[in-house]
PDB file of C-alpha atoms in Angstrom:
ATOM      1  CA  MET J   1      23.955 -40.367 -42.416  1.00 38.00           C
ATOM      2  CA  TYR J   2      24.719 -40.026 -38.790  1.00 38.00           C
ATOM      3  CA  MET J   3      24.268 -42.435 -36.581  1.00 39.00           C
ATOM      4  CA  PRO J   4      24.599 -42.237 -32.389  1.00 38.00           C
ATOM      5  CA  LEU J   5      28.018 -42.993 -30.811  1.00 33.00           C
ATOM      6  CA  PHE J   6      26.121 -45.058 -28.502  1.00 32.00           C
ATOM      7  CA  LEU J   7      24.188 -47.346 -31.636  1.00 33.00           C
ATOM      8  CA  VAL J   8      28.028 -47.976 -32.792  1.00 33.00           C
ATOM      9  CA  LEU J   9      29.107 -48.805 -29.830  1.00 33.00           C
ATOM     10  CA  THR J  10      26.400 -50.931 -29.045  1.00 35.00           C
ATOM     11  CA  CYS J  11      26.358 -52.712 -32.675  1.00 37.00           C
ATOM     12  CA  SER J  12      30.221 -53.585 -32.083  1.00 39.00           C
ATOM     13  CA  VAL J  13      29.525 -56.001 -29.643  1.00 44.00           C
ATOM     14  CA  ALA J  14      26.270 -57.484 -30.789  1.00 46.00           C
ATOM     15  CA  PHE J  15      27.299 -61.062 -31.596  1.00 49.00           C
ATOM     16  CA  SER J  16      25.551 -63.895 -32.997  1.00 49.00           C
ATOM     17  CA  ALA J  17      24.443 -65.873 -30.081  1.00 49.00           C
ATOM     18  CA  SER J  18      24.962 -69.076 -32.404  1.00 58.00           C
ATOM     19  CA  ALA J  19      28.164 -67.812 -34.182  1.00 85.00           C
ATOM     20  CA  ALA J  20      30.697 -71.034 -33.997  1.00 95.00           C
ATOM     21  CA  GLN J  21      32.455 -71.095 -37.232  1.00 97.00           C
ATOM     22  CA  ILE J  22      34.527 -74.077 -38.061  1.00 97.00           C
ATOM     23  CA  ASN J  23      37.339 -74.453 -40.372  1.00 97.00           C
ATOM     24  CA  THR J  24      39.829 -76.460 -41.815  1.00 97.00           C
ATOM     25  CA  LEU J  25      43.575 -75.772 -40.672  1.00 96.00           C
ATOM     26  CA  SER J  26      45.540 -74.311 -43.280  1.00 95.00           C
ATOM     27  CA  ALA J  27      49.052 -75.861 -44.277  1.00 95.00           C
ATOM     28  CA  THR J  28      51.010 -72.782 -42.652  1.00 95.00           C
ATOM     29  CA  GLU J  29      48.887 -73.344 -39.496  1.00 95.00           C
ATOM     30  CA  CYS J  30      49.591 -77.425 -39.209  1.00 96.00           C
ATOM     31  CA  GLN J  31      53.611 -76.512 -40.200  1.00 94.00           C
ATOM     32  CA  ALA J  32      53.193 -74.190 -37.412  1.00 94.00           C
ATOM     33  CA  MET J  33      51.640 -76.403 -34.865  1.00 95.00           C
ATOM     34  CA  THR J  34      54.820 -79.056 -36.388  1.00 96.00           C
ATOM     35  CA  LYS J  35      57.388 -76.675 -35.611  1.00 94.00           C
ATOM     36  CA  VAL J  36      56.838 -76.170 -31.690  1.00 94.00           C
ATOM     37  CA  GLY J  37      56.282 -80.262 -31.079  1.00 93.00           C
ATOM     38  CA  VAL J  38      51.837 -79.309 -31.053  1.00 95.00           C
ATOM     39  CA  MET J  39      51.543 -81.295 -33.762  1.00 95.00           C
ATOM     40  CA  ALA J  40      53.883 -84.770 -35.205  1.00 93.00           C
ATOM     41  CA  ALA J  41      54.069 -86.733 -38.122  1.00 92.00           C
ATOM     42  CA  ASP J  42      53.331 -89.936 -35.974  1.00 92.00           C
ATOM     43  CA  ALA J  43      50.443 -87.874 -33.948  1.00 94.00           C
ATOM     44  CA  PRO J  44      47.070 -90.425 -33.710  1.00 95.00           C
ATOM     45  CA  VAL J  45      45.273 -88.270 -35.032  1.00 97.00           C
ATOM     46  CA  PRO J  46      47.047 -86.106 -38.298  1.00 96.00           C
ATOM     47  CA  CYS J  47      46.535 -82.032 -38.850  1.00 96.00           C
ATOM     48  CA  GLN J  48      43.869 -83.335 -41.627  1.00 96.00           C
ATOM     49  CA  ARG J  49      41.774 -84.414 -39.630  1.00 97.00           C
ATOM     50  CA  LEU J  50      41.422 -81.403 -36.933  1.00 98.00           C
ATOM     51  CA  LYS J  51      39.152 -78.536 -37.093  1.00 98.00           C
ATOM     52  CA  LYS J  52      39.739 -74.849 -35.336  1.00 97.00           C
ATOM     53  CA  VAL J  53      36.517 -73.820 -34.255  1.00 98.00           C
ATOM     54  CA  THR J  54      36.428 -69.675 -33.525  1.00 98.00           C
ATOM     55  CA  PHE J  55      33.507 -68.584 -31.336  1.00 98.00           C
ATOM     56  CA  ASN J  56      32.400 -65.532 -29.215  1.00 97.00           C
ATOM     57  CA  TYR J  57      32.701 -65.608 -25.807  1.00 97.00           C
ATOM     58  CA  ARG J  58      32.792 -62.502 -22.583  1.00 97.00           C
ATOM     59  CA  ASP J  59      35.423 -62.436 -20.638  1.00 97.00           C
ATOM     60  CA  PHE J  60      35.543 -62.013 -16.979  1.00 96.00           C
ATOM     61  CA  ALA J  61      34.881 -58.027 -17.223  1.00 96.00           C
ATOM     62  CA  GLY J  62      31.941 -58.975 -19.273  1.00 95.00           C
ATOM     63  CA  LYS J  63      33.952 -57.580 -22.911  1.00 96.00           C
ATOM     64  CA  ALA J  64      32.287 -59.713 -25.638  1.00 96.00           C
ATOM     65  CA  HIS J  65      35.070 -61.047 -27.404  1.00 96.00           C
ATOM     66  CA  SER J  66      35.073 -62.735 -31.428  1.00 95.00           C
ATOM     67  CA  ASN J  67      38.134 -64.266 -31.428  1.00 96.00           C
ATOM     68  CA  GLY J  68      38.101 -67.366 -29.720  1.00 97.00           C
ATOM     69  CA  GLN J  69      39.636 -70.583 -30.804  1.00 98.00           C
ATOM     70  CA  VAL J  70      40.024 -74.231 -30.075  1.00 98.00           C
ATOM     71  CA  VAL J  71      41.431 -77.061 -31.862  1.00 98.00           C
ATOM     72  CA  VAL J  72      39.798 -80.437 -31.979  1.00 98.00           C
ATOM     73  CA  MET J  73      39.151 -83.233 -33.881  1.00 98.00           C
ATOM     74  CA  ASP J  74      37.081 -83.236 -36.988  1.00 98.00           C
ATOM     75  CA  ALA J  75      33.799 -84.900 -35.819  1.00 98.00           C
ATOM     76  CA  VAL J  76      33.992 -83.080 -32.553  1.00 98.00           C
ATOM     77  CA  ALA J  77      33.825 -80.089 -33.937  1.00 98.00           C
ATOM     78  CA  PRO J  78      30.243 -78.894 -34.611  1.00 97.00           C
ATOM     79  CA  TYR J  79      29.809 -79.997 -30.810  1.00 98.00           C
ATOM     80  CA  VAL J  80      32.613 -77.857 -29.673  1.00 98.00           C
ATOM     81  CA  GLY J  81      31.256 -75.269 -31.357  1.00 98.00           C
ATOM     82  CA  ASN J  82      27.681 -75.563 -29.483  1.00 97.00           C
ATOM     83  CA  ILE J  83      29.162 -75.757 -25.957  1.00 98.00           C
ATOM     84  CA  PHE J  84      31.119 -72.417 -26.849  1.00 98.00           C
ATOM     85  CA  ASP J  85      27.453 -71.423 -28.209  1.00 97.00           C
ATOM     86  CA  ALA J  86      25.838 -72.154 -24.817  1.00 97.00           C
ATOM     87  CA  LEU J  87      28.613 -70.905 -22.600  1.00 98.00           C
ATOM     88  CA  TYR J  88      27.869 -67.737 -24.356  1.00 97.00           C
ATOM     89  CA  GLN J  89      24.772 -67.692 -24.467  1.00 96.00           C
ATOM     90  CA  GLN J  90      24.791 -68.247 -20.519  1.00 95.00           C
ATOM     91  CA  GLY J  91      27.102 -65.681 -20.226  1.00 96.00           C
ATOM     92  CA  PHE J  92      30.166 -67.799 -18.711  1.00 97.00           C
ATOM     93  CA  PRO J  93      33.302 -66.166 -18.386  1.00 98.00           C
ATOM     94  CA  ILE J  94      36.283 -67.220 -20.468  1.00 98.00           C
ATOM     95  CA  HIS J  95      39.290 -65.612 -19.766  1.00 98.00           C
ATOM     96  CA  LYS J  96      40.837 -66.147 -22.933  1.00 97.00           C
ATOM     97  CA  ALA J  97      40.783 -69.169 -25.881  1.00 98.00           C
ATOM     98  CA  VAL J  98      44.012 -69.598 -28.491  1.00 97.00           C
ATOM     99  CA  PRO J  99      45.541 -72.340 -29.842  1.00 93.00           C
ATOM    100  CA  ILE J 100      47.999 -73.964 -27.659  1.00 95.00           C
ATOM    101  CA  GLU J 101      51.090 -73.235 -30.645  1.00 93.00           C
ATOM    102  CA  VAL J 102      50.813 -69.299 -29.078  1.00 94.00           C
ATOM    103  CA  TYR J 103      52.509 -71.041 -26.146  1.00 96.00           C
ATOM    104  CA  GLY J 104      54.853 -73.256 -28.094  1.00 93.00           C
ATOM    105  CA  GLY J 105      52.937 -76.553 -27.067  1.00 93.00           C
ATOM    106  CA  ASP J 106      53.900 -75.705 -23.487  1.00 94.00           C
ATOM    107  CA  ASP J 107      51.183 -76.539 -21.468  1.00 94.00           C
ATOM    108  CA  THR J 108      52.428 -74.868 -17.726  1.00 95.00           C
ATOM    109  CA  ARG J 109      52.534 -71.676 -20.076  1.00 96.00           C
ATOM    110  CA  SER J 110      49.048 -71.738 -21.425  1.00 97.00           C
ATOM    111  CA  MET J 111      47.662 -72.707 -18.005  1.00 97.00           C
ATOM    112  CA  THR J 112      50.059 -69.748 -16.287  1.00 97.00           C
ATOM    113  CA  ALA J 113      47.985 -67.160 -18.741  1.00 98.00           C
ATOM    114  CA  ASN J 114      44.931 -68.958 -17.742  1.00 98.00           C
ATOM    115  CA  ASN J 115      43.956 -70.376 -21.943  1.00 98.00           C
ATOM    116  CA  THR J 116      41.453 -72.252 -22.635  1.00 98.00           C
ATOM    117  CA  SER J 117      42.642 -75.095 -25.051  1.00 98.00           C
ATOM    118  CA  ALA J 118      42.015 -78.429 -26.585  1.00 98.00           C
ATOM    119  CA  PHE J 119      44.300 -80.258 -29.195  1.00 97.00           C
ATOM    120  CA  ASN J 120      48.122 -80.597 -27.834  1.00 96.00           C
ATOM    121  CA  TYR J 121      49.939 -83.492 -29.040  1.00 94.00           C
ATOM    122  CA  ARG J 122      51.593 -84.526 -25.647  1.00 86.00           C
ATOM    123  CA  PRO J 123      51.402 -87.260 -23.215  1.00 78.00           C
ATOM    124  CA  VAL J 124      49.533 -87.156 -19.482  1.00 75.00           C
ATOM    125  CA  ALA J 125      51.577 -84.949 -17.386  1.00 68.00           C
ATOM    126  CA  GLY J 126      54.380 -87.469 -14.918  1.00 67.00           C
ATOM    127  CA  THR J 127      53.635 -90.331 -17.575  1.00 69.00           C
ATOM    128  CA  GLY J 128      54.299 -91.658 -21.025  1.00 74.00           C
ATOM    129  CA  SER J 129      50.896 -92.320 -22.056  1.00 84.00           C
ATOM    130  CA  LEU J 130      49.261 -90.188 -24.766  1.00 91.00           C
ATOM    131  CA  SER J 131      46.963 -87.280 -23.041  1.00 93.00           C
ATOM    132  CA  LEU J 132      43.350 -87.572 -25.066  1.00 96.00           C
ATOM    133  CA  HIS J 133      44.517 -83.682 -26.068  1.00 96.00           C
ATOM    134  CA  ALA J 134      46.458 -85.467 -28.411  1.00 96.00           C
ATOM    135  CA  TYR J 135      43.554 -86.726 -29.832  1.00 97.00           C
ATOM    136  CA  GLY J 136      41.702 -83.373 -30.092  1.00 97.00           C
ATOM    137  CA  ALA J 137      39.376 -85.263 -28.039  1.00 98.00           C
ATOM    138  CA  ALA J 138      39.685 -83.121 -24.804  1.00 98.00           C
ATOM    139  CA  ILE J 139      38.940 -79.248 -23.683  1.00 98.00           C
ATOM    140  CA  ASP J 140      41.156 -77.520 -20.818  1.00 98.00           C
ATOM    141  CA  LEU J 141      38.484 -74.637 -19.549  1.00 98.00           C
ATOM    142  CA  ASN J 142      39.857 -71.496 -17.486  1.00 98.00           C
ATOM    143  CA  PRO J 143      42.865 -72.887 -15.971  1.00 98.00           C
ATOM    144  CA  LEU J 144      42.961 -70.714 -13.035  1.00 97.00           C
ATOM    145  CA  GLN J 145      39.889 -70.780 -11.693  1.00 97.00           C
ATOM    146  CA  ASN J 146      39.725 -74.563 -12.436  1.00 97.00           C
ATOM    147  CA  PRO J 147      43.128 -76.064 -11.717  1.00 97.00           C
ATOM    148  CA  PHE J 148      45.027 -79.151 -11.986  1.00 96.00           C
ATOM    149  CA  VAL J 149      45.621 -80.576  -8.743  1.00 97.00           C
ATOM    150  CA  THR J 150      47.839 -83.184  -7.692  1.00 94.00           C
ATOM    151  CA  PHE J 151      48.871 -84.883  -4.367  1.00 93.00           C
ATOM    152  CA  SER J 152      51.979 -86.398  -3.238  1.00 88.00           C
ATOM    153  CA  GLY J 153      52.521 -89.127  -0.574  1.00 81.00           C
ATOM    154  CA  ASN J 154      53.504 -87.014   2.180  1.00 84.00           C
ATOM    155  CA  GLY J 155      50.101 -85.348   1.663  1.00 83.00           C
ATOM    156  CA  ASN J 156      51.279 -82.360   0.145  1.00 92.00           C
ATOM    157  CA  VAL J 157      49.159 -80.895  -2.390  1.00 95.00           C
ATOM    158  CA  LYS J 158      49.888 -78.922  -5.968  1.00 95.00           C
ATOM    159  CA  PHE J 159      47.883 -76.612  -7.504  1.00 96.00           C
ATOM    160  CA  SER J 160      49.103 -75.688 -11.478  1.00 96.00           C
ATOM    161  CA  PRO J 161      48.553 -73.345 -11.759  1.00 97.00           C
ATOM    162  CA  VAL J 162      49.996 -71.727  -8.514  1.00 96.00           C
ATOM    163  CA  GLN J 163      47.196 -69.302  -8.954  1.00 95.00           C
ATOM    164  CA  GLY J 164      44.847 -71.669  -8.570  1.00 96.00           C
ATOM    165  CA  THR J 165      45.047 -71.745  -5.155  1.00 95.00           C
ATOM    166  CA  ARG J 166      42.623 -69.280  -4.392  1.00 93.00           C
ATOM    167  CA  TYR J 167      39.755 -71.535  -5.940  1.00 94.00           C
ATOM    168  CA  ALA J 168      40.734 -74.708  -3.755  1.00 93.00           C
ATOM    169  CA  ASN J 169      37.481 -73.797  -2.542  1.00 91.00           C
ATOM    170  CA  ARG J 170      35.246 -75.117  -5.075  1.00 91.00           C
ATOM    171  CA  ALA J 171      31.915 -73.341  -3.636  1.00 89.00           C
ATOM    172  CA  THR J 172      30.175 -70.770  -5.973  1.00 87.00           C
ATOM    173  CA  TYR J 173      28.833 -69.089  -3.451  1.00 88.00           C
ATOM    174  CA  ARG J 174      30.353 -68.040   0.232  1.00 86.00           C
ATOM    175  CA  TYR J 175      29.288 -65.469   2.645  1.00 86.00           C
ATOM    176  CA  GLY J 176      31.579 -62.515   2.874  1.00 84.00           C
ATOM    177  CA  LYS J 177      33.634 -63.648  -0.410  1.00 82.00           C
ATOM    178  CA  PRO J 178      33.053 -62.466  -3.836  1.00 80.00           C
ATOM    179  CA  ASP J 179      30.854 -64.676  -5.858  1.00 82.00           C
ATOM    180  CA  SER J 180      32.979 -67.267  -7.545  1.00 88.00           C
ATOM    181  CA  ARG J 181      32.856 -67.233 -11.543  1.00 93.00           C
ATOM    182  CA  GLY J 182      34.292 -69.092 -14.362  1.00 97.00           C
ATOM    183  CA  MET J 183      34.370 -72.426 -12.498  1.00 97.00           C
ATOM    184  CA  ALA J 184      33.492 -75.820 -14.406  1.00 97.00           C
ATOM    185  CA  GLU J 185      30.977 -77.468 -12.297  1.00 96.00           C
ATOM    186  CA  ALA J 186      28.685 -74.686 -13.967  1.00 96.00           C
ATOM    187  CA  VAL J 187      28.455 -75.574 -17.084  1.00 97.00           C
ATOM    188  CA  ILE J 188      29.072 -79.874 -16.384  1.00 97.00           C
ATOM    189  CA  ASP J 189      25.701 -80.815 -18.027  1.00 96.00           C
ATOM    190  CA  ILE J 190      26.401 -78.543 -21.655  1.00 97.00           C
ATOM    191  CA  PHE J 191      29.953 -80.060 -22.178  1.00 98.00           C
ATOM    192  CA  ALA J 192      28.075 -83.890 -21.098  1.00 97.00           C
ATOM    193  CA  ARG J 193      25.421 -82.974 -23.446  1.00 96.00           C
ATOM    194  CA  ASN J 194      27.919 -82.499 -26.607  1.00 97.00           C
ATOM    195  CA  GLY J 195      29.686 -85.100 -25.587  1.00 97.00           C
ATOM    196  CA  PHE J 196      32.096 -84.426 -23.476  1.00 98.00           C
ATOM    197  CA  GLN J 197      30.494 -86.640 -20.578  1.00 96.00           C
ATOM    198  CA  TYR J 198      34.171 -86.832 -18.478  1.00 97.00           C
ATOM    199  CA  TRP J 199      35.010 -84.092 -16.293  1.00 97.00           C
ATOM    200  CA  GLY J 200      38.136 -84.610 -14.517  1.00 97.00           C
ATOM    201  CA  GLY J 201      36.861 -82.520 -11.467  1.00 96.00           C
ATOM    202  CA  PHE J 202      35.042 -86.181 -10.602  1.00 95.00           C
ATOM    203  CA  TRP J 203      38.446 -87.586 -10.070  1.00 95.00           C
ATOM    204  CA  ASP J 204      39.680 -88.512  -6.549  1.00 94.00           C
ATOM    205  CA  SER J 205      43.835 -87.871  -7.644  1.00 91.00           C
ATOM    206  CA  PRO J 206      44.837 -86.057  -9.584  1.00 94.00           C
ATOM    207  CA  ILE J 207      41.610 -83.757  -9.859  1.00 97.00           C
ATOM    208  CA  ASP J 208      41.901 -81.956 -13.098  1.00 97.00           C
ATOM    209  CA  TYR J 209      39.402 -79.192 -12.677  1.00 97.00           C
ATOM    210  CA  GLN J 210      39.531 -77.802 -16.240  1.00 98.00           C
ATOM    211  CA  HIS J 211      39.514 -81.014 -17.911  1.00 98.00           C
ATOM    212  CA  PHE J 212      36.259 -82.546 -20.038  1.00 98.00           C
ATOM    213  CA  GLN J 213      37.373 -85.314 -22.383  1.00 98.00           C
ATOM    214  CA  LEU J 214      35.837 -88.207 -24.259  1.00 97.00           C
ATOM    215  CA  THR J 215      37.021 -91.751 -22.861  1.00 95.00           C
ATOM    216  CA  LYS J 216      39.980 -93.033 -24.941  1.00 95.00           C
ATOM    217  CA  ASP J 217      38.679 -95.964 -25.945  1.00 97.00           C
ATOM    218  CA  MET J 218      36.646 -93.701 -27.950  1.00 96.00           C
ATOM    219  CA  ALA J 219      39.506 -91.525 -29.198  1.00 97.00           C
ATOM    220  CA  LEU J 220      41.720 -94.453 -30.786  1.00 97.00           C
ATOM    221  CA  THR J 221      38.042 -95.901 -32.187  1.00 98.00           C
ATOM    222  CA  MET J 222      37.640 -92.419 -33.687  1.00 98.00           C
ATOM    223  CA  SER J 223      41.065 -92.053 -34.834  1.00 97.00           C
ATOM    224  CA  LYS J 224      40.884 -95.242 -36.550  1.00 97.00           C
ATOM    225  CA  MET J 225      37.982 -94.191 -38.398  1.00 98.00           C
ATOM    226  CA  THR J 226      37.098 -92.509 -41.595  1.00 97.00           C
ATOM    227  CA  PRO J 227      35.798 -88.694 -41.048  1.00 97.00           C
ATOM    228  CA  ALA J 228      32.228 -90.032 -42.127  1.00 98.00           C
ATOM    229  CA  GLN J 229      32.259 -92.868 -39.928  1.00 98.00           C
ATOM    230  CA  ALA J 230      33.361 -90.779 -36.836  1.00 98.00           C
ATOM    231  CA  THR J 231      31.178 -88.440 -37.255  1.00 98.00           C
ATOM    232  CA  SER J 232      28.251 -91.310 -37.484  1.00 97.00           C
ATOM    233  CA  PHE J 233      29.019 -92.594 -34.684  1.00 97.00           C
ATOM    234  CA  PHE J 234      29.956 -89.210 -32.122  1.00 98.00           C
ATOM    235  CA  LYS J 235      26.139 -87.912 -33.624  1.00 97.00           C
ATOM    236  CA  ARG J 236      25.021 -91.841 -31.999  1.00 95.00           C
ATOM    237  CA  TYR J 237      26.932 -90.917 -29.006  1.00 96.00           C
ATOM    238  CA  VAL J 238      25.600 -87.433 -27.822  1.00 97.00           C
ATOM    239  CA  ALA J 239      21.849 -88.692 -29.129  1.00 95.00           C
ATOM    240  CA  TRP J 240      22.440 -91.931 -26.759  1.00 94.00           C
ATOM    241  CA  TYR J 241      23.220 -89.804 -23.740  1.00 95.00           C
ATOM    242  CA  ASP J 242      20.282 -87.103 -24.849  1.00 95.00           C
ATOM    243  CA  SER J 243      17.846 -90.020 -25.178  1.00 94.00           C
ATOM    244  CA  CYS J 244      18.691 -91.727 -22.037  1.00 93.00           C
ATOM    245  CA  SER J 245      19.384 -89.047 -19.749  1.00 94.00           C
ATOM    246  CA  LYS J 246      15.304 -88.073 -20.595  1.00 93.00           C
ATOM    247  CA  MET J 247      14.653 -92.006 -19.771  1.00 93.00           C
ATOM    248  CA  TYR J 248      16.358 -91.924 -16.457  1.00 94.00           C
ATOM    249  CA  PRO J 249      16.830 -87.872 -15.634  1.00 94.00           C
ATOM    250  CA  THR J 250      17.786 -89.217 -11.810  1.00 93.00           C
ATOM    251  CA  ALA J 251      20.590 -91.151 -12.343  1.00 91.00           C
ATOM    252  CA  TYR J 252      21.736 -88.815 -14.950  1.00 91.00           C
ATOM    253  CA  SER J 253      21.956 -86.014 -12.602  1.00 89.00           C
ATOM    254  CA  HIS J 254      24.014 -87.609 -10.873  1.00 90.00           C
ATOM    255  CA  TYR J 255      26.418 -88.805 -13.240  1.00 88.00           C
ATOM    256  CA  LYS J 256      25.527 -92.523 -13.369  1.00 90.00           C
ATOM    257  CA  PHE J 257      25.296 -93.366 -16.627  1.00 91.00           C
ATOM    258  CA  ASN J 258      26.622 -95.495 -19.378  1.00 91.00           C
ATOM    259  CA  ASP J 259      27.955 -93.679 -22.484  1.00 93.00           C
ATOM    260  CA  TYR J 260      26.948 -95.345 -25.966  1.00 94.00           C
ATOM    261  CA  THR J 261      30.522 -96.885 -26.602  1.00 95.00           C
ATOM    262  CA  GLU J 262      29.220 -99.133 -23.266  1.00 93.00           C
ATOM    263  CA  TYR J 263      26.106 -99.648 -25.093  1.00 93.00           C
ATOM    264  CA  LEU J 264      28.117-100.724 -28.120  1.00 95.00           C
ATOM    265  CA  LYS J 265      30.841-103.002 -26.589  1.00 95.00           C
ATOM    266  CA  ASN J 266      27.697-105.003 -24.884  1.00 93.00           C
ATOM    267  CA  LYS J 267      25.735-105.690 -27.913  1.00 93.00           C
ATOM    268  CA  LEU J 268      29.608-106.755 -30.045  1.00 96.00           C
ATOM    269  CA  SER J 269      30.621-108.514 -26.592  1.00 97.00           C
ATOM    270  CA  VAL J 270      33.741-107.201 -26.756  1.00 97.00           C
ATOM    271  CA  LYS J 271      35.960-105.163 -24.139  1.00 97.00           C
ATOM    272  CA  SER J 272      37.231-102.825 -26.260  1.00 97.00           C
ATOM    273  CA  LEU J 273      35.396-100.677 -28.878  1.00 98.00           C
ATOM    274  CA  HIS J 274      38.822 -99.567 -30.791  1.00 97.00           C
ATOM    275  CA  GLN J 275      40.375-103.273 -30.802  1.00 98.00           C
ATOM    276  CA  ALA J 276      37.029-104.662 -32.290  1.00 98.00           C
ATOM    277  CA  TYR J 277      36.973-101.989 -35.118  1.00 98.00           C
ATOM    278  CA  SER J 278      40.708-102.637 -35.527  1.00 98.00           C
ATOM    279  CA  ALA J 279      39.755-106.467 -36.432  1.00 98.00           C
ATOM    280  CA  ASN J 280      36.203-105.865 -37.860  1.00 98.00           C
ATOM    281  CA  PRO J 281      35.375-102.649 -38.714  1.00 98.00           C
ATOM    282  CA  GLN J 282      32.550-103.391 -40.998  1.00 98.00           C
ATOM    283  CA  ARG J 283      30.960-105.495 -37.755  1.00 97.00           C
ATOM    284  CA  VAL J 284      31.224-102.501 -35.745  1.00 98.00           C
ATOM    285  CA  MET J 285      29.812 -99.893 -38.247  1.00 97.00           C
ATOM    286  CA  ALA J 286      26.958-102.437 -38.595  1.00 97.00           C
ATOM    287  CA  ALA J 287      26.339-102.113 -34.939  1.00 96.00           C
ATOM    288  CA  ILE J 288      26.437 -98.398 -35.140  1.00 96.00           C
ATOM    289  CA  ASN J 289      24.231 -97.822 -37.974  1.00 94.00           C
ATOM    290  CA  GLN J 290      21.243 -99.683 -36.178  1.00 91.00           C
ATOM    291  CA  GLN J 291      18.880 -98.200 -34.046  1.00 84.00           C
ATOM    292  CA  PRO J 292      19.933 -98.247 -30.443  1.00 82.00           C
ATOM    293  CA  VAL J 293      17.641-100.518 -28.126  1.00 77.00           C
ATOM    294  CA  ARG J 294      17.726 -98.022 -25.138  1.00 76.00           C
ATOM    295  CA  SER J 295      17.260-100.003 -21.755  1.00 81.00           C
ATOM    296  CA  ALA J 296      18.487-100.348 -18.001  1.00 80.00           C
ATOM    297  CA  ILE J 297      21.751-100.121 -19.749  1.00 88.00           C
ATOM    298  CA  CYS J 298      21.936 -96.630 -19.517  1.00 92.00           C
ATOM    299  CA  VAL J 299      22.492 -96.477 -16.094  1.00 92.00           C
ATOM    300  CA  LYS J 300      25.643 -97.386 -14.114  1.00 87.00           C
ATOM    301  CA  ARG J 301      24.981 -99.590 -11.617  1.00 78.00           C
TER     302      ARG J 301
END
């Protein structure tokens, strides 16, 4: 049967609006990650606890792609799928998204390629402390449009990647200038409502516009949990934000929120949730399994 050419072309880019796929990493993929240092035997989240999220996205020319991929912790994977589905539906452009082993685990190379990425067993830049990326609990979005900015003691400013200097001005609309697209400010709420409630663009020094994450305490706690426990915990975490944001819309629109871990620490009278879990996992899980009582603790004072 003859099909008009224009219809064939239309079908070739008509991806489903909600088509993110979540898959377990194969042994071959885990070996490839280990070979280039993206994974290691002493990583806090082993390869068996990671998931590959494959999603649709549109590039800056408006072309649709069905092969975007990030690797994240198992419990957060469905919500990461939701994030990228929402970005696709919104028409938010992404330059590319391939696992960072394509760049040998080199974050600088990945940023220079304007690659959106997630899991990478590495320290925070310039420190010996593990990054949230090492837990599969952080996502870097469009590094060119959302550079990592550091400040030296003598007042010098460094943008990574260097080409990101053209996005030093964070205004989307400027008189006489092309509209800026792909900047993280446009999608903070999408990330927050799916559990990635902390954005590096709110930091003072450094400023990490590309970076969305969980807290370190939460990532440590989830890494110690079983997959089922971590999934239950993260589900409660996302539901807490959703409910509290409806109760206190003004505060949440200004990002003045206490997340679910703050509620649990208050309930359990502890300062560290991951330490509390290590000491008594049954007590922490019992608190998580109880229906939370939302109150003014939703709001950061």
